[in-house]
Coordinates of C-alpha atoms and ligand atoms in Angstrom, one line a residue:
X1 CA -64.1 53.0 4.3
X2 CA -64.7 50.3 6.3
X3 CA -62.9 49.6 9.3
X4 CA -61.0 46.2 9.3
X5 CA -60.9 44.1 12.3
X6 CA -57.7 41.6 12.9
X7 CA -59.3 38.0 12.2
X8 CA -57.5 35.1 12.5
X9 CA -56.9 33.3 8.8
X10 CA -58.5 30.2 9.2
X11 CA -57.3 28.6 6.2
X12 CA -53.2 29.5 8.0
X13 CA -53.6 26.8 11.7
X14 CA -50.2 28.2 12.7
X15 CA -51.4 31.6 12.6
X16 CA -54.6 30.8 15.3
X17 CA -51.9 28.8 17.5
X18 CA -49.2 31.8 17.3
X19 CA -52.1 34.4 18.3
X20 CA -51.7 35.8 21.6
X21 CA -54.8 35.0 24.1
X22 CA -57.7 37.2 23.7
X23 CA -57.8 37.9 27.5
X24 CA -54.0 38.9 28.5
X25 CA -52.9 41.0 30.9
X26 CA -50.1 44.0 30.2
X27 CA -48.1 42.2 32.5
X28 CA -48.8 39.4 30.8
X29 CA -48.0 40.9 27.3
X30 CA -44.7 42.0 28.3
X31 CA -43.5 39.3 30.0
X32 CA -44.7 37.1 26.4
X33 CA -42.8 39.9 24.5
X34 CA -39.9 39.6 26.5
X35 CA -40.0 35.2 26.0
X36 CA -40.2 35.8 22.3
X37 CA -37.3 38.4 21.7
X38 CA -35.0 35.8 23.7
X39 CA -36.5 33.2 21.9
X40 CA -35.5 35.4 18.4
X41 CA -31.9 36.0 19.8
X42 CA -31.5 32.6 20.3
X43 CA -32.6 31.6 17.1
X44 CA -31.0 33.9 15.5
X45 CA -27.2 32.5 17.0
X46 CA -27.9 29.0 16.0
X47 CA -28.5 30.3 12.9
X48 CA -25.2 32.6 13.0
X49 CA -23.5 29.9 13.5
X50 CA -25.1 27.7 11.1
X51 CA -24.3 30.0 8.5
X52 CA -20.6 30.4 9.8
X53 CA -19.8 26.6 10.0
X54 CA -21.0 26.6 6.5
X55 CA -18.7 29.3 5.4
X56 CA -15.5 27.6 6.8
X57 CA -16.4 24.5 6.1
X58 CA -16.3 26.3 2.4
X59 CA -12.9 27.5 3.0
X60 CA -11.9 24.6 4.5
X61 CA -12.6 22.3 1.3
X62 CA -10.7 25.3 -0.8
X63 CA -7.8 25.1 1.7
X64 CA -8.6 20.8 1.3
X65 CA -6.6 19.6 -1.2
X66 CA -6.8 16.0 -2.3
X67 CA -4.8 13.9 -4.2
X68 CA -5.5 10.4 -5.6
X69 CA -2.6 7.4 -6.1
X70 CA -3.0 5.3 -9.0
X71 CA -0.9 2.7 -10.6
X72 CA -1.1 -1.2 -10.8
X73 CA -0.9 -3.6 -7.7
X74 CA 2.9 -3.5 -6.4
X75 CA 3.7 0.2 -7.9
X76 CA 4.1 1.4 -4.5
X77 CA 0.8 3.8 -4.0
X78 CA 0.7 2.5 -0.2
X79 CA 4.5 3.4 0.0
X80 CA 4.3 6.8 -1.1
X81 CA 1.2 7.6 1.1
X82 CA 3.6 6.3 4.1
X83 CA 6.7 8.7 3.0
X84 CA 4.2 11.3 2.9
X85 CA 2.8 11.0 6.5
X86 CA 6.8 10.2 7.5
X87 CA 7.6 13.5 6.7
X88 CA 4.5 15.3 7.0
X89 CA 2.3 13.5 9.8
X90 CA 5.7 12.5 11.8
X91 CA 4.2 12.3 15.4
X92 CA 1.4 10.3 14.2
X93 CA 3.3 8.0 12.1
X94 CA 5.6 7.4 15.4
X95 CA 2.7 6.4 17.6
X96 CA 1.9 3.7 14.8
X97 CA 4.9 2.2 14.0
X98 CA 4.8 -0.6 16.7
X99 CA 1.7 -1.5 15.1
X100 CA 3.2 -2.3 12.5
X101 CA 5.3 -5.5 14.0
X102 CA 2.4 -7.9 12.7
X103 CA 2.6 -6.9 9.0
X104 CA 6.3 -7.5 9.4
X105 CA 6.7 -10.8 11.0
X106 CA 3.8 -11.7 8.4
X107 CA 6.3 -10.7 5.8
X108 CA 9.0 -12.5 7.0
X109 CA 7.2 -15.7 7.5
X110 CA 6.0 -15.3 4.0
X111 CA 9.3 -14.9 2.6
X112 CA 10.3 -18.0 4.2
X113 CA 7.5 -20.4 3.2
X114 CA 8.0 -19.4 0.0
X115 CA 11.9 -20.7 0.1
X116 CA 10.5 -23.9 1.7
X117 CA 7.4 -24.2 -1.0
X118 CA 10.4 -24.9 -2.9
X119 CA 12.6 -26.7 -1.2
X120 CA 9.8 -28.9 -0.3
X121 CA 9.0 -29.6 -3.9
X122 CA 12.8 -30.4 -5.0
X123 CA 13.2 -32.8 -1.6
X124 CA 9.5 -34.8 -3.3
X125 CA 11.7 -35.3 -6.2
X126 CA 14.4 -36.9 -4.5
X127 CA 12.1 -38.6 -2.3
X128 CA 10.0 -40.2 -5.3
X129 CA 13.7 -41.2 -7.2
X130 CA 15.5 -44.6 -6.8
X131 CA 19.1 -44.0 -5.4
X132 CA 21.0 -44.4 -8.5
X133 CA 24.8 -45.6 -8.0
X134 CA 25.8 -42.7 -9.6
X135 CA 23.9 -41.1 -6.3
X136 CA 26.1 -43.5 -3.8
X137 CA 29.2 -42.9 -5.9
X138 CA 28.8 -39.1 -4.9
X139 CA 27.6 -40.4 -0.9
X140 CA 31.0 -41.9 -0.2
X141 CA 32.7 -39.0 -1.5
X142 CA 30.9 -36.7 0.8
X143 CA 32.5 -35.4 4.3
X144 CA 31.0 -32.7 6.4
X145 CA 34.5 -31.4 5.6
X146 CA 33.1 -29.7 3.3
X147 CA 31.3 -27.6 5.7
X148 CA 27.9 -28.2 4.0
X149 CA 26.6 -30.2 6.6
X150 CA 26.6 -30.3 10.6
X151 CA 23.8 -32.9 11.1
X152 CA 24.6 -34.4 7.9
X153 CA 23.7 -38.0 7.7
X154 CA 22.0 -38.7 4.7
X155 CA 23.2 -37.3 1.7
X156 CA 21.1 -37.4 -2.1
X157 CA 22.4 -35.9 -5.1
X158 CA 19.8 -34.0 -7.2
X159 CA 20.0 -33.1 -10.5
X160 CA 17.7 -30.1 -12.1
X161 CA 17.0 -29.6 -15.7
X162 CA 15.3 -26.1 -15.3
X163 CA 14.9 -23.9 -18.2
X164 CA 18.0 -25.9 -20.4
X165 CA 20.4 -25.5 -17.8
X166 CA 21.1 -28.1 -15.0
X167 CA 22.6 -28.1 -11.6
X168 CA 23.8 -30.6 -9.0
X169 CA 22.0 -29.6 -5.6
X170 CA 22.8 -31.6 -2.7
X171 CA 20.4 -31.6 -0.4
X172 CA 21.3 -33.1 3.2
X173 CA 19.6 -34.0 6.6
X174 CA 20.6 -30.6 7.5
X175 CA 17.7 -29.5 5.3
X176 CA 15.5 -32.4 6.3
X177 CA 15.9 -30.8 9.3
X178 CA 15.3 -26.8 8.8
X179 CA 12.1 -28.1 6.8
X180 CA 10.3 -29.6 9.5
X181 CA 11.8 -27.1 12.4
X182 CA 9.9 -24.2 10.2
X183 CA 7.0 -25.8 9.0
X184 CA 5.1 -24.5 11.9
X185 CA 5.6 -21.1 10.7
X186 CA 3.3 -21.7 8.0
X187 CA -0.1 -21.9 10.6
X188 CA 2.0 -19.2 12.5
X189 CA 1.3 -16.7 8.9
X190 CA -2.4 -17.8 8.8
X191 CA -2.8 -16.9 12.5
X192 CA -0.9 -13.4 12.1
X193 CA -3.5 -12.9 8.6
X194 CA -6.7 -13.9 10.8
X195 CA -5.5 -11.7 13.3
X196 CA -5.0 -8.4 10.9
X197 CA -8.2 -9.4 8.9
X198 CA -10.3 -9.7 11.8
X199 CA -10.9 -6.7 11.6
X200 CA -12.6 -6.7 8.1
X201 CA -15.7 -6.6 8.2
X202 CA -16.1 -7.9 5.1
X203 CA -12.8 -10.4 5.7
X204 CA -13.1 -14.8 5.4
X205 CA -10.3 -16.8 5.7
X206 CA -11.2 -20.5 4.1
X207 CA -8.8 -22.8 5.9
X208 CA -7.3 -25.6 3.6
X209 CA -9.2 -25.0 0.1
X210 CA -8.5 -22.6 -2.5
X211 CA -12.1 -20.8 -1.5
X212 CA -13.2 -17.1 -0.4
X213 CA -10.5 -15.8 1.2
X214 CA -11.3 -12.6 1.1
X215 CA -7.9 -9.8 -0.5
X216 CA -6.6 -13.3 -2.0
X217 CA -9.2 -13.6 -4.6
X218 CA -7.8 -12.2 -8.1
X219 CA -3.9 -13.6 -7.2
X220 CA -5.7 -17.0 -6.5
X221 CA -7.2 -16.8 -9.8
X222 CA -3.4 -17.0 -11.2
X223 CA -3.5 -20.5 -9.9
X224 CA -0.8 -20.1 -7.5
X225 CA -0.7 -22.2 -4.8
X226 CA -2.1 -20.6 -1.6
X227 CA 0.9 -20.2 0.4
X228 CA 2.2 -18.2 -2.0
X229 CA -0.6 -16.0 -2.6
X230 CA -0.7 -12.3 -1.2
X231 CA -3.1 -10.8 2.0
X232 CA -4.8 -7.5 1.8
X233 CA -6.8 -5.4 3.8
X234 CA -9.5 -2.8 3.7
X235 CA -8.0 -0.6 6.0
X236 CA -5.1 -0.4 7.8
X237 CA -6.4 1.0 10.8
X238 CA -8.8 -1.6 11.7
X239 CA -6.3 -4.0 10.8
X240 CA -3.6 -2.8 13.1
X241 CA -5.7 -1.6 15.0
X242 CA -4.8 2.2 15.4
X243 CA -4.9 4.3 17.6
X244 CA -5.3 1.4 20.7
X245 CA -2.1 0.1 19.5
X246 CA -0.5 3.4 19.3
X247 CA -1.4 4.7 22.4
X248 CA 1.9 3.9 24.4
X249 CA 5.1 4.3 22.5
X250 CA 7.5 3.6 25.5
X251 CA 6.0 0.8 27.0
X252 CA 7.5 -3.1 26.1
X253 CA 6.0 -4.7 23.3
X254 CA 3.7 -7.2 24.2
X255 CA 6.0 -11.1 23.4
X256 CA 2.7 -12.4 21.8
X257 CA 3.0 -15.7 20.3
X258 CA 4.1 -15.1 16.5
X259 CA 7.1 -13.2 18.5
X260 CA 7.7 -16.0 21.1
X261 CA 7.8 -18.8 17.8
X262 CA 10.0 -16.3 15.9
X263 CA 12.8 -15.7 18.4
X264 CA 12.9 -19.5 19.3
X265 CA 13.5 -20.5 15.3
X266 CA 15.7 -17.1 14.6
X267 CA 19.0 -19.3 14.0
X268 CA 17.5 -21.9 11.8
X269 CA 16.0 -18.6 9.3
X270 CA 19.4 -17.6 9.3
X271 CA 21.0 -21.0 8.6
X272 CA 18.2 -21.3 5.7
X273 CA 18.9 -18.0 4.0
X274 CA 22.3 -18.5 4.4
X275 CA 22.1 -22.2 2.9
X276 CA 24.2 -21.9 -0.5
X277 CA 22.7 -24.6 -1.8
X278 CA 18.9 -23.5 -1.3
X279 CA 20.6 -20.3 -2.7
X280 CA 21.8 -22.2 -5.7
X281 CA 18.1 -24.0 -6.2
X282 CA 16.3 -20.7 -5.7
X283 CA 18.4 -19.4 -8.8
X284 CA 18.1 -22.3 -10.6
X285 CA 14.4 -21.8 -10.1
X286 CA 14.5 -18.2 -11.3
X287 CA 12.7 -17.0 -7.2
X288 CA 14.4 -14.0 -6.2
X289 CA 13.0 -13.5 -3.0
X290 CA 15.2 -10.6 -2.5
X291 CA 13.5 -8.7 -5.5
X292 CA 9.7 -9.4 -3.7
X293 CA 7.8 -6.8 -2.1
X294 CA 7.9 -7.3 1.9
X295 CA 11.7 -9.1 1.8
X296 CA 12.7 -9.2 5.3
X297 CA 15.2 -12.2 5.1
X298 CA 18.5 -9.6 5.5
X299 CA 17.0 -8.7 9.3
X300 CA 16.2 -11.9 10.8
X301 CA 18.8 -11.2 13.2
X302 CA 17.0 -8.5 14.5
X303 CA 13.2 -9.1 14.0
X304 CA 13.1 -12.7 14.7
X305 CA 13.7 -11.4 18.7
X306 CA 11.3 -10.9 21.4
X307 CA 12.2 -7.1 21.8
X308 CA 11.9 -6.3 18.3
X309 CA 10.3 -3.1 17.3
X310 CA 9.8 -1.9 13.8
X311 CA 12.1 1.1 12.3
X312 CA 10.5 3.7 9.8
X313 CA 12.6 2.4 7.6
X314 CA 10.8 -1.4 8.2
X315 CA 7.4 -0.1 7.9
X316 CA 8.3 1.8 5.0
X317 CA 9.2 -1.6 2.7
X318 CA 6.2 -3.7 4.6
X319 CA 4.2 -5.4 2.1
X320 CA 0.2 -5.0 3.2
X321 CA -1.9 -5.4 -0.3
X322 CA -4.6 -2.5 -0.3
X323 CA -8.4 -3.8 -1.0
X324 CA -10.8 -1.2 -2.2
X325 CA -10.6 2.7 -2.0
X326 CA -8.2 3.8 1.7
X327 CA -8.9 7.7 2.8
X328 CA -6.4 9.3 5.0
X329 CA -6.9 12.6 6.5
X330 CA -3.6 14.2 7.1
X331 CA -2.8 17.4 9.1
X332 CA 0.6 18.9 8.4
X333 CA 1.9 18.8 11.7
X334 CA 5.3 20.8 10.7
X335 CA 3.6 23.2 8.9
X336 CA 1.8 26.6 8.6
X337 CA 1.2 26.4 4.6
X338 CA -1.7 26.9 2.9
X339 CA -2.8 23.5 2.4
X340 CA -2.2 21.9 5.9
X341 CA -5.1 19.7 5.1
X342 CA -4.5 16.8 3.1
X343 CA -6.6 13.9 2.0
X344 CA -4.6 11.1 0.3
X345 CA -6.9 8.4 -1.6
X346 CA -5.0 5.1 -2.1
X347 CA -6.7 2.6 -4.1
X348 CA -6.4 -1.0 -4.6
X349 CA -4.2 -1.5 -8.1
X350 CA -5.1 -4.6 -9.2
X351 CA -7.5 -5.2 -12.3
X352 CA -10.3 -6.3 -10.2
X353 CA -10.7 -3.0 -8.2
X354 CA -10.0 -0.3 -10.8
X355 CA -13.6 0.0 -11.2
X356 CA -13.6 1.5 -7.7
X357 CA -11.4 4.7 -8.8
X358 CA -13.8 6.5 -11.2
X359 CA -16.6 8.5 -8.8
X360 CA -13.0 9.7 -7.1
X361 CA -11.6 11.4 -10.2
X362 CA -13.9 14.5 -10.7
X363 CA -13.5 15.2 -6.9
X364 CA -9.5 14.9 -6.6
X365 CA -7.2 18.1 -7.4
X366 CA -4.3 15.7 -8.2
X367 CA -3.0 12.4 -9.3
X368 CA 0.0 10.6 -8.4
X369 CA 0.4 8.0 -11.2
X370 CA 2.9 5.2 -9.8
X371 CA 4.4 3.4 -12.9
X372 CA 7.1 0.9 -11.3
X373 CA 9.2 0.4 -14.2
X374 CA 11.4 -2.3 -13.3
X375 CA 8.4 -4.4 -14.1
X376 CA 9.8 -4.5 -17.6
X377 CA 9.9 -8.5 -18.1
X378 CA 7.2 -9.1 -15.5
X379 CA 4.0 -9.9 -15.5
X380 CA 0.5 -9.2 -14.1
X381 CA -0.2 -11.7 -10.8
X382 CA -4.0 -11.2 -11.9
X383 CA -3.8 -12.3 -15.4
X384 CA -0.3 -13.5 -16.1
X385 CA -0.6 -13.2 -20.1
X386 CA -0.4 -9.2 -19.2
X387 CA 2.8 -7.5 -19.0
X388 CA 3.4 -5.4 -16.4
X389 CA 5.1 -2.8 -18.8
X390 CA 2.5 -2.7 -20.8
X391 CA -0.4 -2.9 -18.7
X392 CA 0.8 0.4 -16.8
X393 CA 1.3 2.4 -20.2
X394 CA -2.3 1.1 -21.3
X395 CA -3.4 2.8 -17.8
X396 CA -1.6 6.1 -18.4
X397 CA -3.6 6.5 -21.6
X398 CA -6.7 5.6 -20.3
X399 CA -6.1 8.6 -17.4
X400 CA -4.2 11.2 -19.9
X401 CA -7.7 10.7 -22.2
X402 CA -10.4 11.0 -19.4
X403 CA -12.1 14.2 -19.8
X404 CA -13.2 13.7 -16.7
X405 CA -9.6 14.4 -15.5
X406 CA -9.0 17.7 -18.3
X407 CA -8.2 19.9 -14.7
X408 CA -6.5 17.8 -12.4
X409 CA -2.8 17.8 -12.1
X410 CA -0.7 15.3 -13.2
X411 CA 2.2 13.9 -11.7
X412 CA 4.6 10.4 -12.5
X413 CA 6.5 8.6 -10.7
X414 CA 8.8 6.4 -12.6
X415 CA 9.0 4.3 -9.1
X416 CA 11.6 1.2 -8.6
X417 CA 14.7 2.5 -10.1
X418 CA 16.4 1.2 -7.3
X419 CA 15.2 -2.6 -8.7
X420 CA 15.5 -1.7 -12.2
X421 CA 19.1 -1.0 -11.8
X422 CA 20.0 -4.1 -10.1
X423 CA 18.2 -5.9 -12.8
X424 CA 19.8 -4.2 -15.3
X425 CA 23.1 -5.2 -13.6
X426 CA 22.2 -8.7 -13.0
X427 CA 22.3 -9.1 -17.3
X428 CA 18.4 -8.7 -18.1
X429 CA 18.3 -7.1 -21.1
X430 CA 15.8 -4.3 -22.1
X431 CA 15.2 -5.1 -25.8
X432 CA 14.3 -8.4 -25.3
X433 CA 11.2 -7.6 -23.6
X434 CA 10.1 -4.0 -25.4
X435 CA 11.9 -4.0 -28.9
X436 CA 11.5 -0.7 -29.6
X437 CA 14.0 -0.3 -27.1
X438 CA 16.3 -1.4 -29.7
X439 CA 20.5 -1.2 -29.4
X440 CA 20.8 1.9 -26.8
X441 CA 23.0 1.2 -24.0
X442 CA 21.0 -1.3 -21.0
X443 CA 21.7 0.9 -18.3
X444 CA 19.4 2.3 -15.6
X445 CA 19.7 6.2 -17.0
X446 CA 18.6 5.2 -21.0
X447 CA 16.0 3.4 -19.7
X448 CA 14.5 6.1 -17.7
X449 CA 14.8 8.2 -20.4
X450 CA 13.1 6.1 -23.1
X451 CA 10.4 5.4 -20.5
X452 CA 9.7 8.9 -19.9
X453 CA 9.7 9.8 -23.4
X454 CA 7.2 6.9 -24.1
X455 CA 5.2 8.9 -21.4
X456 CA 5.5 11.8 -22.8
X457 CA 4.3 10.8 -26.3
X458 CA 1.4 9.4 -25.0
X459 CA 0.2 12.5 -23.0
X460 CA 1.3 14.7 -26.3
X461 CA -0.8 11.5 -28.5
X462 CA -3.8 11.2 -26.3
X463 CA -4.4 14.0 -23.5
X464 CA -8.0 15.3 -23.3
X465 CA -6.3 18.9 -23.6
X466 CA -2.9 20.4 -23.6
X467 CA -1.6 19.7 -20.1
X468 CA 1.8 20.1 -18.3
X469 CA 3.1 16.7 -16.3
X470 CA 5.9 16.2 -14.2
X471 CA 7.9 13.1 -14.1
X472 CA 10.0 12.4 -11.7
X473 CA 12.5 8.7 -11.1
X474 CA 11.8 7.2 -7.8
X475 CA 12.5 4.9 -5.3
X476 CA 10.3 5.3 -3.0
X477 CA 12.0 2.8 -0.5
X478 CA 14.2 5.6 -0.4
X479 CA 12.8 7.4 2.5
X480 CA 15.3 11.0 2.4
X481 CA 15.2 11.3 -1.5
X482 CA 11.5 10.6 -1.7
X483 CA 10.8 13.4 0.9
X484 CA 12.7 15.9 -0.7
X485 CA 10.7 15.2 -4.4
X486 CA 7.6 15.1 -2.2
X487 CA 8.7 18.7 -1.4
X488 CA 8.8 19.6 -4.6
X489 CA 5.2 17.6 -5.6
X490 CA 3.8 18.9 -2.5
X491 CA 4.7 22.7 -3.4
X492 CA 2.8 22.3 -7.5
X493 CA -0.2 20.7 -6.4
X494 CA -0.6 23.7 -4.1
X495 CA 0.7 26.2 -7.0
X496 CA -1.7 24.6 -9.3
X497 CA -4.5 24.0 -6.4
X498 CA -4.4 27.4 -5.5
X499 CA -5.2 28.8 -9.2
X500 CA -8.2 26.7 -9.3
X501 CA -9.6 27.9 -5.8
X502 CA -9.2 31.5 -6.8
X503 CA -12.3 31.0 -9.3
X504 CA -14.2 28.2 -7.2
Ligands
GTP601 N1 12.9 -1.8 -3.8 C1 11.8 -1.0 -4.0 N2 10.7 -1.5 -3.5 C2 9.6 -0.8 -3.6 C3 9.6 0.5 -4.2 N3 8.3 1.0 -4.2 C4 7.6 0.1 -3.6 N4 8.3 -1.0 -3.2 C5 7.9 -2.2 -2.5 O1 6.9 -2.8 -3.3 C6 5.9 -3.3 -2.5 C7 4.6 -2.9 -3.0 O2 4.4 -1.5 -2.7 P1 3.0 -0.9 -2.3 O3 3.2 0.5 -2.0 O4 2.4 -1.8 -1.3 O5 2.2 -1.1 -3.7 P2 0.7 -0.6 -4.0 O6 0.8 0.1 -5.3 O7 0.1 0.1 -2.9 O8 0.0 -2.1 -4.3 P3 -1.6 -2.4 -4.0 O9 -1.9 -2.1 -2.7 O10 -1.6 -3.9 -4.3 O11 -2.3 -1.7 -5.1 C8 6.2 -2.9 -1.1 O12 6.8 -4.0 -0.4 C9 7.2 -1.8 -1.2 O13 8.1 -1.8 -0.1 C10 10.8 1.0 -4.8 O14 10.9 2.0 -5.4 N5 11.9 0.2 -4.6
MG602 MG1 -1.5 -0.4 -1.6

């Protein structure tokens, strides 16, 4: 045999750099030996820990579980993902709730200058009339007697032929008045909306046309006029600019100046709410301001003050439109469950940004689906010859049939009841807008039961696979009995989460 010697492989260059030097000393040797074992043992913990951060990071994302809202714009996704961190997230949610005083006031303002929007439009119409002597007939009849008028001087009788019916509105100086004291609250909304989008990257606020303002775009394309249409954001936390706003619950709020201009015009909001005869024109007109997301008019008394801070209750009913795809991270701060991770996706509802929800349904273990069924005779802000009704049944089947969504849990919320009962009272009837509704009773508890049997149908007509749903009647504005059926939600997404993760 021939004896062998140890040559370097030329064709390796690592192996000539990693040979020890031909001339070492043992002392030398050992002291190398020594370098690389240390070397090995560090290695070797990096890659312990490699490997270990791997593994919980596994069985973190088992414990993970994530759930996706969906619905149309105005179902009340954003409001759910609030109760949820109300009850859940509670010390979190308290450190951000004075952050939400902007989105309020904003609200506020915007409920007025719609009210003056029309008020403004009915006072053109006098304006542009000749005073008839019918009109002066009804002047010298007039006494602020009647306690319609303090600063009553000029008094115009106006008569409205809206949808067949007509009214007398009388519309005094008082009004005049109130008009151009609160006009300045409508530069007073775009500052508070610069201020929230500013932090948008992606946010442009066209003064004065009907151009790119960005979270305005689809509503705009209803042709409504642009006070009236809605602002969105991105992201609430840049917007409000958690957690810097958050940071110090006990300190005064800052009187910025939407605050300052508020408190000083807090009477004459009240004195315009109050008005019965902008009351009487807002019916005539068929605006229920009251039934509008974001209606604040009820508290002016105590947000239009300089000490004003926002109640869960307030932020819970603020109106903030969401823009794209919103991912919150929630730690269950009450709670040693399995599942103390959370991650919530809410999604923008309206037509223009359902395309954005698909890549999130393969990776979600559960949907929320918000159908806000007092929406009965409504229709889409987007695309107005949609109804609302119709548009969120179309959208349940399109989910129930994904195959994409054959193992992710279902659950409804049959959201608004609250509104849909006061409707219902108010005389709206059902059948007149969905005839297969037919002669049963128009009350609040047959509706919900049609409407969940319509569900039902279409998950037993056009599911993917044979699936279980729940379905549950909501109002979410109803903070206590939307955390106890959030218990309940909370408690089968783990149930059914759990049975997946056994075989992942
Ligand atoms: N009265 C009442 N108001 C509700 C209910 N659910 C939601 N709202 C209000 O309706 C408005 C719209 O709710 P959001 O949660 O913002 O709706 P969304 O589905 O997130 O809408 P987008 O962000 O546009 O997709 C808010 O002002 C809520 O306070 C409810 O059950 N009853
Ligand atoms: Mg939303």
């Amino acid at each position: 045999m021939v004896a062998r010697t140890h040559k370097p492989q030329l064709s390796d260059p690592f192996s000539i750099v990693l040979q020890p030097p031909v001339d070492e000393t043992p002392a030398e040797r050992q002291q190398r030996v020594e370098l690389e074992q240390e070397q090995k043992r560090v290695s070797d913990q990096i890659d312990d820990g490699l490997a270990k951060e791997r593994a919980d990071k596994k069985k973190r994302s088992k414990r993970e579980v994530k759930v996706l809202l969906l619905g149309q714009s105005e179902s009340g996704k954003s409001t759910v993902l609030k109760n949820f961190r109300l009850k859940y997230a509670p010390l979190q949610w308290k450190a951000e709730l004075r952050s939400w005083r902007a989105v309020i006031q904003l609200n506020l303002i915007q409920n007025i200058v719609t009210i003056l929007d029309v008020m403004q439009d009915r006072l053109a119409v006098m304006d542009s009339e000749p005073v008839s002597p019918s009109i002066s007939s009804g002047l010298s009849s007039f006494s602020p007697a009647d306690g319609r008028a303090s600063i009553d001087s000029t008094v115009s009788e106006l008569t409205l032929a809206t949808n067949g019916r007509s009214a007398n509105i009388i519309f005094t100086q008082k009004h005049r008045v109130l008009n151009l004291r609160l006009s300045p609250l409508r530069e007073v909304g775009d500052d508070l909306r610069r201020r929230l989008g500013a932090a948008d990257p992606e946010f442009t606020f066209a003064n004065g046309d009907d151009g790119a303002m960005n979270g305005l775009s689809d509503i705009a394309d209803a042709g409504l006029r642009k006070s009236s249409r809605e602002f969105g954001v991105r992201g609430w936390i840049g917007a409000l600019g958690f957690p810097a706003t958050a940071k110090k619950p006990d300190e005064p709020m800052l009187v910025d100046e939407p605050t300052e201009i508020l408190a000083t015009l807090r009477d004459d909001i009240i004195s315009l709410w109050e008005d019965l005869e902008v009351r009487e024109l807002l019916r005539i007109k068929g605006v229920r301001v009251e039934d509008r997301p974001g209606f604040f008019l009820s508290d002016t008394g105590r947000i239009a003050t300089r000490t004003y801070v926002p109640s869960d209750n307030d932020v819970v009913r603020a109106r903030l439109r969401t823009l794209g795809i919103q991912e919150w991270r929630i730690t269950l701060e009450q709670s040693d469950h399995f599942g103390a991770e959370w991650i919530i996706y809410d999604v923008g509802g309206s037509r223009s940004m359902r395309h954005a929800w698909l890549p999130y349904f393969d990776a979600v273990n559960a949907i929320i689906f918000l159908a806000p069924i007092s929406c009965f005779d409504e229709r889409l802000a987007e695309d107005p010859s949609v109804n609302r009704l119709e548009d969120t049944l179309l959208l349940w089947k399109a989910i129930v049939s994904s195959p994409l969504l054959g193992k992710v849990s279902l659950v409804v919320f049959l959201n608004k009841c609250d509104l849909l009962k006061r409707k219902l009272q108010s005389g709206v009837q059902v059948n007149k807008y969905l005839i297969s509704f037919g002669n049963r009773e128009n009350e609040v508890g047959t509706v919900v039961k049609y409407l969940k049997d319509k569900f039902k149908d279409i998950l037993r007509a056009d599911a993917s696979q044979p699936r279980t749903t729940y379905l549950y009647a909501t109002s979410v504005t109803d903070t206590k009995a939307t955390a106890a059926t959030l218990a309940i939600v909370r408690d089968g997404i783990i149930r059914e989460h759990l049975k997946h993760a056994e075989f992942v």
